[in-house]
Coordinates of C-alpha atoms in Angstrom, one line a residue:
Chain V
M28 CA -108.8 117.2 130.8
T29 CA -108.3 120.7 129.3
P30 CA -104.7 121.6 129.2
R31 CA -103.4 125.1 130.4
A32 CA -103.6 127.3 127.6
E33 CA -100.1 128.4 128.1
I34 CA -98.7 124.8 127.7
A35 CA -100.4 124.5 124.4
H36 CA -99.2 128.2 123.4
W37 CA -95.7 127.4 124.3
V38 CA -95.3 124.0 122.8
F39 CA -96.5 125.5 119.5
A40 CA -94.2 128.5 120.0
S41 CA -91.3 126.1 120.3
V42 CA -92.5 124.5 117.0
F43 CA -92.8 127.8 115.3
L44 CA -89.4 128.8 116.6
F45 CA -87.5 125.6 115.2
M46 CA -89.4 125.9 111.9
G47 CA -88.4 129.7 111.7
L48 CA -84.7 129.1 112.5
L49 CA -84.4 126.3 109.9
L50 CA -86.1 128.3 107.2
L51 CA -83.8 131.4 108.1
A52 CA -80.8 129.2 108.1
E53 CA -81.8 127.9 104.5
A54 CA -82.4 131.6 103.4
I55 CA -79.1 132.8 104.6
V56 CA -76.8 129.9 103.3
G57 CA -79.0 129.0 100.4
S58 CA -80.7 125.9 99.5
E59 CA -77.9 124.3 97.8
V60 CA -75.6 124.2 100.8
F61 CA -78.5 123.9 103.3
R62 CA -79.7 120.7 101.7
R63 CA -76.4 118.9 101.5
R64 CA -77.8 116.9 104.5
S65 CA -81.2 115.6 103.6
W66 CA -82.6 115.9 107.2
R67 CA -82.4 119.7 107.0
A68 CA -84.6 119.9 103.9
H69 CA -87.1 117.5 105.6
A70 CA -87.0 119.2 109.1
W71 CA -89.5 121.9 108.8
P72 CA -92.1 120.3 106.7
L73 CA -92.1 117.0 109.2
L74 CA -92.3 119.5 112.1
A75 CA -95.3 121.2 110.5
I76 CA -97.0 117.7 110.1
A77 CA -96.0 116.6 113.5
G78 CA -97.5 119.9 114.9
G79 CA -100.7 119.3 113.0
V80 CA -101.1 115.8 114.4
L81 CA -100.3 117.3 118.0
L82 CA -103.0 120.0 117.2
W83 CA -105.6 117.3 116.9
V84 CA -104.8 116.2 120.6
V85 CA -105.2 119.9 121.5
T86 CA -108.4 120.1 119.6
V87 CA -110.1 117.2 121.3
L88 CA -108.8 118.6 124.8
S89 CA -110.2 122.1 124.1
T90 CA -113.9 121.5 124.0
F91 CA -114.6 124.2 126.5
S92 CA -115.8 126.3 123.6
T93 CA -116.9 125.5 120.1
L94 CA -114.8 128.3 118.9
H95 CA -111.6 126.7 120.3
V96 CA -112.6 123.2 118.7
T97 CA -113.2 124.7 115.2
A98 CA -110.2 127.0 115.4
H99 CA -107.7 124.3 116.5
A100 CA -109.1 121.7 113.9
L101 CA -108.5 124.4 111.1
W102 CA -105.0 125.0 112.3
A103 CA -104.3 121.2 112.5
Q104 CA -105.5 120.8 109.0
A105 CA -103.5 123.9 107.7
A106 CA -100.4 122.6 109.3
M107 CA -100.6 119.1 108.0
I108 CA -101.5 120.1 104.5
A109 CA -99.0 122.8 104.1
G110 CA -96.2 120.6 105.6
G111 CA -97.2 117.7 103.4
V112 CA -97.1 119.7 100.2
Q113 CA -93.9 121.3 101.3
L114 CA -92.4 117.9 101.9
A115 CA -93.6 116.8 98.5
V116 CA -91.7 119.8 97.1
V117 CA -88.5 118.8 98.9
R118 CA -88.7 115.3 97.7
G119 CA -89.3 116.4 94.1
K120 CA -92.7 115.0 93.9
L121 CA -94.2 118.4 93.1
S122 CA -91.9 120.7 91.2
D123 CA -94.1 123.8 90.2
P124 CA -93.3 126.9 92.6
R125 CA -97.1 127.5 92.5
W126 CA -97.6 124.8 95.1
S127 CA -96.4 127.5 97.4
L128 CA -100.0 128.7 97.0
V129 CA -101.0 125.9 99.3
T130 CA -98.8 127.4 102.0
A131 CA -100.1 130.9 101.4
T132 CA -103.8 129.7 101.8
A133 CA -102.9 127.8 105.0
I134 CA -101.3 130.8 106.5
L135 CA -104.1 133.1 105.3
L136 CA -106.7 130.8 106.8
S137 CA -104.8 130.3 110.1
G138 CA -104.4 134.1 110.4
V139 CA -108.3 134.6 109.8
S140 CA -109.0 132.0 112.3
F141 CA -106.9 133.8 114.9
I142 CA -108.7 137.0 114.3
V143 CA -112.2 135.4 114.5
H144 CA -111.2 133.3 117.4
E145 CA -110.4 136.5 119.3
Q146 CA -113.7 138.3 120.0
N147 CA -112.3 141.2 122.2
A148 CA -110.9 144.5 121.0
W149 CA -107.1 144.8 120.7
F150 CA -106.5 146.5 124.1
F151 CA -108.8 144.5 126.2
A152 CA -106.0 142.3 127.7
R153 CA -102.5 141.0 126.6
S154 CA -103.9 137.8 125.2
A155 CA -106.5 139.7 123.1
F156 CA -103.7 142.0 121.9
L157 CA -101.4 139.1 120.9
H158 CA -104.3 137.2 119.3
H159 CA -105.0 140.0 116.9
L160 CA -101.4 140.5 116.4
L161 CA -100.8 136.9 115.6
G162 CA -103.8 136.9 113.3
W163 CA -102.8 140.0 111.3
T164 CA -99.2 139.0 111.2
L165 CA -100.2 135.7 109.4
V166 CA -102.6 137.5 107.1
V167 CA -99.9 140.0 106.1
A168 CA -97.2 137.1 105.9
T169 CA -99.4 135.5 103.2
I170 CA -97.6 137.8 100.8
F171 CA -94.2 135.8 101.2
P172 CA -95.3 132.3 99.9
L173 CA -97.8 134.2 97.3
L174 CA -94.8 136.0 95.8
H175 CA -92.6 132.9 96.0
A176 CA -95.4 131.1 93.9
F177 CA -94.7 133.6 91.1
R178 CA -91.2 134.9 91.6
P179 CA -89.1 132.5 93.8
R180 CA -86.5 134.5 95.7
R181 CA -84.5 133.7 98.9
G182 CA -85.9 137.0 100.3
W183 CA -89.4 135.7 100.4
Q184 CA -88.3 132.6 102.3
A185 CA -86.6 134.8 104.9
G186 CA -89.7 136.7 105.3
L187 CA -91.6 133.7 106.0
A188 CA -88.9 132.4 108.4
L189 CA -89.0 135.8 110.4
T190 CA -92.7 135.5 110.6
F191 CA -92.4 132.1 112.3
V192 CA -89.8 133.5 114.7
A193 CA -92.2 136.5 115.5
M194 CA -95.0 133.9 115.9
A195 CA -92.9 132.0 118.3
V196 CA -92.2 135.3 120.4
M197 CA -95.8 136.2 120.5
L198 CA -96.9 132.7 121.5
F199 CA -94.3 132.6 124.3
A200 CA -95.5 136.1 125.5
D201 CA -99.2 135.0 125.5
R202 CA -100.8 135.1 129.0
D203 CA -104.7 135.3 129.0
V204 CA -105.5 138.0 131.6
A205 CA -102.3 139.8 131.8
P206 CA -102.6 143.5 131.2
I207 CA -101.2 145.0 127.8
F208 CA -98.8 147.7 128.2
G209 CA -99.5 148.2 131.8
H210 CA -103.1 148.8 131.1
L211 CA -105.9 146.4 131.8
S212 CA -109.2 147.3 130.0
P213 CA -112.0 148.2 132.6
D214 CA -114.1 145.3 131.0
A215 CA -111.4 142.8 131.6
A216 CA -110.9 144.2 135.1
R217 CA -114.6 144.0 136.0
I218 CA -114.3 140.5 137.0
G219 CA -115.6 138.6 140.1
Q220 CA -118.7 141.0 140.3
A221 CA -122.4 140.2 139.8
T222 CA -124.0 142.2 137.2
P223 CA -127.7 143.0 137.0
Chain G
M248 CA -73.3 114.8 122.8
R249 CA -74.8 117.2 120.4
R250 CA -77.9 115.2 120.2
L251 CA -78.2 114.9 123.9
V252 CA -78.0 118.8 124.0
A253 CA -80.6 119.0 121.4
L254 CA -82.9 116.5 123.0
F255 CA -82.5 118.4 126.4
A256 CA -83.4 121.8 124.6
L257 CA -86.4 120.3 123.0
T258 CA -87.7 118.8 126.2
A259 CA -87.2 122.0 128.1
L260 CA -89.0 124.0 125.5
A261 CA -91.9 121.4 125.4
V262 CA -92.5 121.4 129.2
P263 CA -92.8 125.0 130.3
V264 CA -94.1 126.3 133.6
A265 CA -97.9 126.7 133.5
A266 CA -99.5 130.1 134.0
S267 CA -103.1 131.3 133.8
A268 CA -105.6 130.2 131.2
H269 CA -109.0 130.9 129.8
A270 CA -111.8 130.7 132.4
T271 CA -113.2 127.2 132.3
L272 CA -115.3 125.3 134.5
R273 CA -113.1 123.1 136.8
V274 CA -115.4 121.6 139.3
A275 CA -119.1 121.2 139.4
S276 CA -121.1 119.9 142.5
P277 CA -123.1 117.6 141.9
A278 CA -120.6 116.4 139.2
P279 CA -121.9 116.2 135.7
Q280 CA -123.6 112.8 134.9
S281 CA -123.4 111.7 138.5
R282 CA -125.9 109.5 140.4
L283 CA -126.7 110.9 143.8
A284 CA -128.0 109.1 146.8
A285 CA -129.3 112.4 148.5
A286 CA -130.7 115.7 147.3
P287 CA -128.2 118.6 147.2
A288 CA -128.9 121.7 149.0
V289 CA -126.9 123.9 146.6
I290 CA -125.4 123.6 143.1
R291 CA -121.9 125.0 143.1
L292 CA -119.8 125.5 140.0
S293 CA -116.0 126.6 140.4
F294 CA -114.1 128.2 137.7
D295 CA -110.3 128.3 137.3
Q296 CA -110.4 132.2 137.6
A297 CA -112.9 134.8 138.9
V298 CA -116.0 135.2 136.7
S299 CA -119.0 137.6 136.7
I300 CA -122.6 136.7 136.5
G301 CA -126.0 137.9 135.6
R302 CA -129.5 137.2 137.2
S303 CA -129.7 133.5 136.3
P304 CA -126.2 132.0 136.1
I305 CA -127.3 128.6 137.1
R306 CA -130.8 127.2 136.2
V307 CA -131.8 123.8 137.4
F308 CA -134.8 122.0 135.7
A309 CA -136.7 119.0 136.7
A310 CA -137.7 116.6 133.9
D311 CA -141.0 118.4 133.3
G312 CA -139.3 121.8 132.9
T313 CA -139.9 123.2 136.5
R314 CA -137.3 125.5 137.7
L315 CA -135.8 124.5 141.1
D316 CA -133.1 127.1 141.5
G317 CA -132.9 130.1 144.0
A318 CA -130.9 133.4 144.1
P319 CA -127.3 133.1 143.0
R320 CA -124.2 134.3 144.6
L321 CA -120.5 134.4 144.0
V322 CA -118.1 132.9 146.5
D323 CA -114.5 132.1 146.7
E324 CA -113.6 135.5 145.5
G325 CA -115.6 135.2 142.5
R326 CA -114.2 131.9 141.4
A327 CA -117.4 129.9 142.3
V328 CA -121.1 130.5 141.7
E329 CA -123.7 128.8 144.0
V330 CA -127.5 128.6 143.8
P331 CA -129.7 126.9 146.5
V332 CA -132.2 124.4 145.2
T333 CA -135.3 123.0 146.5
G334 CA -137.9 120.7 145.2
F335 CA -136.0 117.5 144.3
K336 CA -137.8 114.1 144.2
D337 CA -136.0 111.0 144.5
G338 CA -135.9 108.6 141.3
A339 CA -135.6 111.6 138.9
A340 CA -133.0 113.2 136.7
Y341 CA -132.2 117.0 136.6
T342 CA -130.6 119.3 134.1
V343 CA -128.2 122.2 135.0
R344 CA -127.7 124.9 132.5
W345 CA -125.3 127.6 133.4
Q346 CA -123.6 130.7 132.0
A347 CA -120.8 133.1 133.3
V348 CA -118.8 135.9 132.0
S349 CA -115.1 135.0 131.5
P350 CA -112.4 137.5 132.4
D351 CA -111.8 137.8 128.7
G352 CA -115.1 139.1 128.3
H353 CA -116.7 136.0 126.7
T354 CA -120.0 134.6 128.1
I355 CA -119.4 131.0 128.4
F356 CA -122.2 128.4 128.5
G357 CA -122.8 124.8 129.6
V358 CA -125.3 122.0 130.3
Y359 CA -125.1 118.7 132.2
T360 CA -127.5 116.4 134.0
F361 CA -127.3 114.3 137.2
G362 CA -129.6 111.8 138.6
L363 CA -131.3 111.4 142.1
G364 CA -131.3 107.7 142.7
V365 CA -131.2 107.0 139.1
E366 CA -128.7 107.0 136.3
P367 CA -128.8 110.5 134.5
P368 CA -129.4 110.8 130.8
P369 CA -126.5 112.0 128.5
P370 CA -126.4 116.0 128.1
T371 CA -127.9 115.2 124.6
E372 CA -131.1 114.3 126.3
A373 CA -131.1 117.3 128.8
V374 CA -134.4 119.1 129.3
G375 CA -135.0 121.4 126.3
A376 CA -132.8 119.2 123.9
S377 CA -134.9 117.7 121.0
G378 CA -132.5 114.9 119.7
P379 CA -130.9 114.2 116.4
T380 CA -132.3 115.9 113.2
W381 CA -131.8 115.4 109.4
S382 CA -128.6 117.5 109.8
D383 CA -127.2 115.0 112.1
D384 CA -128.0 112.2 109.7
L385 CA -126.2 114.0 106.9
V386 CA -123.1 114.7 109.0
R387 CA -123.2 111.0 110.0
L388 CA -123.4 110.0 106.3
A389 CA -120.4 112.3 105.5
L390 CA -118.5 110.6 108.2
F391 CA -119.2 107.1 106.9
V392 CA -118.4 108.1 103.4
G393 CA -115.1 109.7 104.7
F394 CA -114.3 106.5 106.4
A395 CA -115.1 104.3 103.3
L396 CA -113.0 106.5 101.0
S397 CA -110.0 106.5 103.3
V398 CA -109.9 103.1 104.9
G399 CA -111.9 101.5 101.9
V400 CA -109.6 102.9 99.2
I401 CA -106.3 102.1 101.1
G402 CA -107.8 98.7 101.8
F403 CA -108.4 98.3 98.0
R404 CA -104.8 99.4 97.4
L405 CA -103.4 96.7 99.8
L406 CA -105.7 93.9 99.0
V407 CA -106.5 94.2 95.3
L408 CA -103.8 96.1 93.4
P409 CA -100.3 94.6 92.9
A410 CA -97.3 96.2 94.6
A411 CA -96.1 98.2 91.7
V412 CA -98.6 100.4 89.9
P413 CA -98.3 103.6 87.6
I414 CA -97.3 106.8 89.6
A415 CA -100.6 108.6 88.6
L416 CA -102.6 105.8 90.2
E417 CA -100.5 105.8 93.3
R418 CA -100.7 109.5 93.7
R419 CA -104.5 109.5 93.4
V420 CA -105.0 106.7 95.9
H421 CA -103.1 108.6 98.4
L422 CA -104.8 111.9 97.5
V423 CA -108.2 110.3 97.8
S424 CA -107.7 108.4 101.0
T425 CA -105.9 111.5 102.8
V426 CA -108.5 114.0 101.8
A427 CA -111.2 111.5 102.8
A428 CA -109.5 111.2 106.3
F429 CA -109.6 115.0 106.7
A430 CA -113.3 115.1 105.5
A431 CA -114.2 112.4 108.2
I432 CA -112.5 114.5 110.9
D433 CA -114.4 117.6 109.8
A434 CA -117.6 115.6 109.7
G435 CA -116.8 114.5 113.2
V436 CA -116.3 117.9 114.5
A437 CA -119.6 119.1 112.7
G438 CA -121.5 116.3 114.3
L439 CA -120.1 117.2 117.9
V440 CA -121.0 120.9 117.3
L441 CA -124.5 120.0 116.1
R442 CA -125.2 117.8 119.2
G443 CA -123.8 120.5 121.3
Q444 CA -126.0 123.1 119.8
D445 CA -129.1 120.9 120.5
A446 CA -128.0 120.0 124.1
L447 CA -127.1 123.6 124.9
Q448 CA -130.1 125.2 123.0
L449 CA -128.2 128.3 122.0
S450 CA -128.0 130.6 119.0
F451 CA -125.1 130.3 116.6
V452 CA -123.1 133.1 118.0
D453 CA -123.6 131.9 121.7
L454 CA -122.8 128.5 120.6
L455 CA -119.2 129.7 119.8
Y456 CA -118.7 129.9 123.6
G457 CA -120.8 126.8 124.5
D458 CA -119.0 124.3 126.8
L459 CA -118.9 121.1 124.8
S460 CA -116.7 119.3 127.4
P461 CA -119.5 117.4 129.1
L462 CA -120.6 116.1 125.8
A463 CA -117.1 115.2 124.7
E464 CA -115.7 113.8 127.8
R465 CA -118.7 112.2 129.6
T466 CA -120.7 110.7 126.8
R467 CA -119.7 107.4 124.7
F468 CA -120.4 109.6 121.5
G469 CA -117.9 112.2 122.6
V470 CA -115.2 109.7 123.7
A471 CA -115.6 108.1 120.3
W472 CA -115.3 111.6 118.8
M473 CA -112.0 112.2 120.7
V474 CA -110.6 108.8 119.8
T475 CA -111.5 108.9 116.1
T476 CA -110.3 112.6 115.6
V477 CA -106.9 112.0 117.1
G478 CA -106.8 108.5 115.1
L479 CA -107.9 110.0 111.8
G480 CA -105.3 112.8 112.2
A481 CA -102.5 110.1 112.7
L482 CA -104.0 108.1 109.8
A483 CA -103.9 111.1 107.6
A484 CA -100.3 111.7 108.6
L485 CA -99.3 108.1 107.9
L486 CA -100.9 108.3 104.4
L487 CA -99.2 111.5 103.7
L488 CA -95.9 110.2 104.6
A489 CA -96.4 107.0 102.8
W490 CA -96.7 108.7 99.5
V491 CA -94.3 111.7 100.0
L492 CA -91.5 109.6 101.6
D493 CA -91.9 106.8 99.4
R494 CA -92.6 104.5 102.4
P495 CA -95.4 102.1 101.2
Q496 CA -95.1 100.0 104.3
L497 CA -96.8 102.9 106.2
R498 CA -100.1 102.1 104.4
R499 CA -100.4 98.8 106.5
P500 CA -100.5 100.6 110.0
A501 CA -102.7 103.1 108.5
F502 CA -105.2 100.4 107.3
V503 CA -105.1 98.6 110.4
L504 CA -105.5 102.0 112.5
G505 CA -108.6 102.7 110.2
L506 CA -110.1 99.3 111.1
L507 CA -109.5 99.8 114.7
L508 CA -111.0 103.4 114.5
L509 CA -114.3 101.8 113.1
T510 CA -114.8 99.9 116.4
A511 CA -115.7 103.3 118.1
Y512 CA -119.1 103.6 116.5
P513 CA -120.5 100.2 117.7
L514 CA -118.9 101.0 121.1
S515 CA -120.6 104.4 121.3
G516 CA -124.1 104.1 119.5
H517 CA -127.4 103.2 120.9
Q518 CA -126.6 99.5 120.7
A519 CA -123.8 100.0 123.2
T520 CA -126.1 101.2 125.8
A521 CA -129.2 98.9 125.2
V522 CA -130.0 96.5 128.0
G523 CA -128.7 93.0 127.1
S524 CA -126.1 94.3 124.5
G525 CA -123.0 92.2 124.4
L526 CA -119.5 92.0 122.8
D527 CA -121.1 89.7 120.0
E528 CA -123.5 92.4 118.9
R529 CA -120.9 95.0 119.1
F530 CA -118.4 92.7 116.9
A531 CA -121.4 92.1 114.4
D532 CA -121.8 95.9 114.0
W533 CA -118.0 96.4 113.6
A534 CA -117.9 93.6 110.9
H535 CA -121.0 95.2 109.2
L536 CA -119.4 98.6 109.2
T537 CA -115.9 97.3 108.0
A538 CA -117.5 95.2 105.1
A539 CA -119.6 98.2 103.9
T540 CA -116.5 100.5 104.2
L541 CA -114.4 98.0 102.0
W542 CA -117.1 97.5 99.5
V543 CA -117.9 101.2 99.0
G544 CA -114.2 102.3 99.0
G545 CA -113.4 99.4 96.6
L546 CA -116.2 100.3 94.1
V547 CA -115.2 104.0 94.1
A548 CA -111.4 103.1 93.7
L549 CA -112.2 100.8 90.8
A550 CA -114.3 103.2 89.0
A551 CA -112.7 106.5 89.7
I552 CA -109.0 105.5 90.1
V553 CA -108.1 102.3 88.3
W554 CA -110.5 102.6 85.2
P555 CA -109.3 106.1 84.0
L556 CA -105.6 105.9 85.3
A557 CA -104.6 102.3 84.6
P558 CA -106.3 100.5 81.7
E559 CA -103.9 97.7 81.8
L560 CA -104.9 96.9 85.3
R561 CA -108.6 96.9 84.8
R562 CA -109.4 93.2 84.3
A563 CA -107.2 92.0 86.9
A564 CA -108.3 94.6 89.5
F565 CA -112.0 93.8 88.6
V566 CA -111.4 90.0 89.0
R567 CA -109.6 90.4 92.4
F568 CA -112.2 93.1 93.7
S569 CA -115.0 90.7 92.7
R570 CA -113.7 88.1 95.1
L571 CA -113.1 90.7 98.0
A572 CA -116.6 92.1 97.2
T573 CA -118.1 88.7 97.5
A574 CA -116.6 88.1 100.9
C575 CA -117.6 91.7 102.1
V576 CA -121.2 91.2 101.0
S577 CA -121.3 87.9 102.8
V578 CA -120.1 89.3 106.0
L579 CA -122.4 92.5 105.6
V580 CA -125.5 90.3 105.1
A581 CA -124.6 87.8 107.9
A582 CA -123.6 90.5 110.4
G583 CA -126.6 92.7 109.4
T584 CA -129.2 89.9 109.7
Y585 CA -127.6 89.0 113.2
V586 CA -128.0 92.5 114.5
A587 CA -131.5 93.0 113.0
I588 CA -132.8 89.8 114.6
D589 CA -131.4 91.1 118.1
R590 CA -132.9 94.6 117.8
L591 CA -136.1 93.7 116.5
P592 CA -137.4 90.9 118.7
D593 CA -140.9 90.9 117.4
V594 CA -141.4 90.6 113.6
A595 CA -144.1 93.4 113.8
D596 CA -141.5 95.9 114.9
A597 CA -140.3 95.9 111.4
W598 CA -143.3 98.0 110.3
E599 CA -144.6 99.3 113.5
T600 CA -141.6 101.2 114.7
P601 CA -139.6 104.0 113.0
Y602 CA -136.4 101.9 113.5
G603 CA -138.1 98.9 111.7
R604 CA -139.4 100.9 108.8
V605 CA -136.2 102.6 108.2
L606 CA -134.4 99.1 108.3
L607 CA -136.9 97.7 105.7
V608 CA -136.1 100.4 103.3
K609 CA -132.4 99.9 103.9
V610 CA -132.9 96.2 103.2
A611 CA -134.7 96.9 99.9
L612 CA -131.8 99.3 98.8
V613 CA -129.2 96.6 99.8
S614 CA -131.1 94.3 97.7
V615 CA -130.8 96.5 94.8
A616 CA -127.0 97.0 95.4
L617 CA -126.6 93.2 95.7
A618 CA -128.4 92.6 92.4
W619 CA -126.2 95.1 90.7
G620 CA -123.1 93.4 92.3
A621 CA -124.3 90.0 91.1
G622 CA -124.6 91.6 87.6
H623 CA -121.1 92.6 87.8
R624 CA -120.0 89.2 89.1
F625 CA -121.9 87.0 86.7
V626 CA -122.2 89.1 83.5
V627 CA -119.4 91.6 83.4
L628 CA -116.8 89.7 84.8
P629 CA -116.9 86.6 82.4
R630 CA -117.1 89.1 79.6
L631 CA -113.8 90.8 80.8
E632 CA -112.1 87.4 81.4
R633 CA -112.9 86.6 77.7
G634 CA -111.3 90.0 76.7
G635 CA -114.6 91.6 76.0
E636 CA -115.5 95.3 75.8
T637 CA -115.2 97.3 79.0
G638 CA -117.5 100.2 77.8
G639 CA -120.1 101.2 80.3
V640 CA -118.6 99.3 83.3
V641 CA -117.3 102.4 84.9
R642 CA -120.9 104.1 84.7
S643 CA -122.4 100.9 86.1
L644 CA -119.7 100.8 89.0
L645 CA -120.5 104.4 89.9
C646 CA -124.2 103.7 89.9
E647 CA -123.7 100.7 92.2
S648 CA -121.5 102.9 94.5
T649 CA -124.3 105.6 94.5
V650 CA -126.8 102.9 95.7
V651 CA -124.5 101.6 98.4
M652 CA -124.0 105.4 99.5
A653 CA -127.7 105.7 99.8
V654 CA -127.6 102.6 102.0
L655 CA -125.0 104.4 104.2
L656 CA -127.4 107.4 104.4
L657 CA -130.0 105.0 105.8
A658 CA -127.4 103.4 108.2
A659 CA -126.6 106.9 109.5
I660 CA -130.4 107.4 110.1
L661 CA -130.5 104.2 111.9
V662 CA -127.5 105.0 114.1
N663 CA -129.3 108.2 115.3
T664 CA -132.7 106.3 115.9
S665 CA -133.2 104.1 119.1
P666 CA -134.2 100.5 118.2
P667 CA -137.3 99.2 119.9
A668 CA -135.5 96.6 121.9

């Protein structure tokens, strides 16, 4: 019943791409113009919530390792909570910019989970490299919602948007046993052999 | 037209071409949880990509712990592992424990069982597994409490409170029920991992790469976990959207979904596999669980949400909840008695078996909770209806909730204990 890893990666790459482009559009034209049609304001938080629900499906189909179950469960909750809080901000139910700290926490935990989830070194294989890169990108990107919480600026929103686009590119590029930069670690290459 | 283009783009992105994946076990022969008519000569595990192996990648155990496996070998260009096996006896169950090194460097582990002329036990009863412990009981309690605070609180909102309530109260109802839904999911995940650890017999670090799929996909417990995890995720989304988008009508499907999810436990516990267990018994279990959920959720909602946030609603809410609680308690006692009679065919089972003894303690605690509830119904309610003081009521409600949660702990222990019948 386990879905191919790439299917899950690429579906969520699509979700990240849409969220990133929506956020980027808002950062470029400004919230006042962007939110003239209400669906635009609702779109990315709703995508995050829908992505979270979809991640529960991935969670129950990824039982081939405990690590995958727990990591996907964490991402599902992070996406739903961050999306829910952001939607409440858009709807005017939450007004304090410090609610952006919830998004920051969700992104930080997701990044840490990516790093813990990948137990191999950076250059082991392309998937290992990308998982490290995804994790550290998210950890560093925590700075954008964090800054937005205390000094709201369009630039921070653009930073978060570009982070999501970068995440999409990395997830689209993710293949598990492909070599990285033309090089495949000897450890990764030593497959199909009996060891003493 | 623009919508069509957008729809096409979404579909194209959502259905990409598949490429390679993590190394996972694709086919096992004999199949997990299979019943065989003849003894197999080899055990063969096929993976979706080449793996490397150590000295004992596949260990096969008889029920007494005797090893039956021979020298392993890689076949199919490293994509499959085989071991010859000898010494099978008809009418017995066997355990297969395996490990292999995935191309990404991770050592992956798994366990499953099969039977020769008999139905095999679930992986949780594989050779080496010791069964549920107190940590399983605590996780099960967390799951029940999560359900009670999610489904019970939203049920209280729908069945007891009026349509229009103060904003702060509405917010707390949704906050409590949504957070509780997430807590129930987390408790479920913890429960699966604990069961997996016991079945796989691995250290914490190795458990990270343990294959939980036989447990999740081939046991009633696992299927119930899969259904409730996705269902609770959808429930949490509905509750979140009901509040944020001001769509109170979403609470009804959320409540109905929650009640349906409660059926997963009667269908997956010991009672579902017991000889002679019928639909009536499962329905009684579901009714018992549902009544307890509404009772506990309602008590907590009354004490922690209505009392501090809406003083003007206290009396009306107490009166209406009192009626609901009476109905819940009636169902709880009737269904519990029916199930107890069915599971303890001999009266002496009540004090001679572990199941019976836990049940006796539970009945004693339920009696305390019932007496407390009767006090609220026959002493506090008339006082409130006369417009009397409400001081001390919230403390009393919280104490009753605590007693009922202790009952839930005993229910969790009972679920993890095999009944004598």
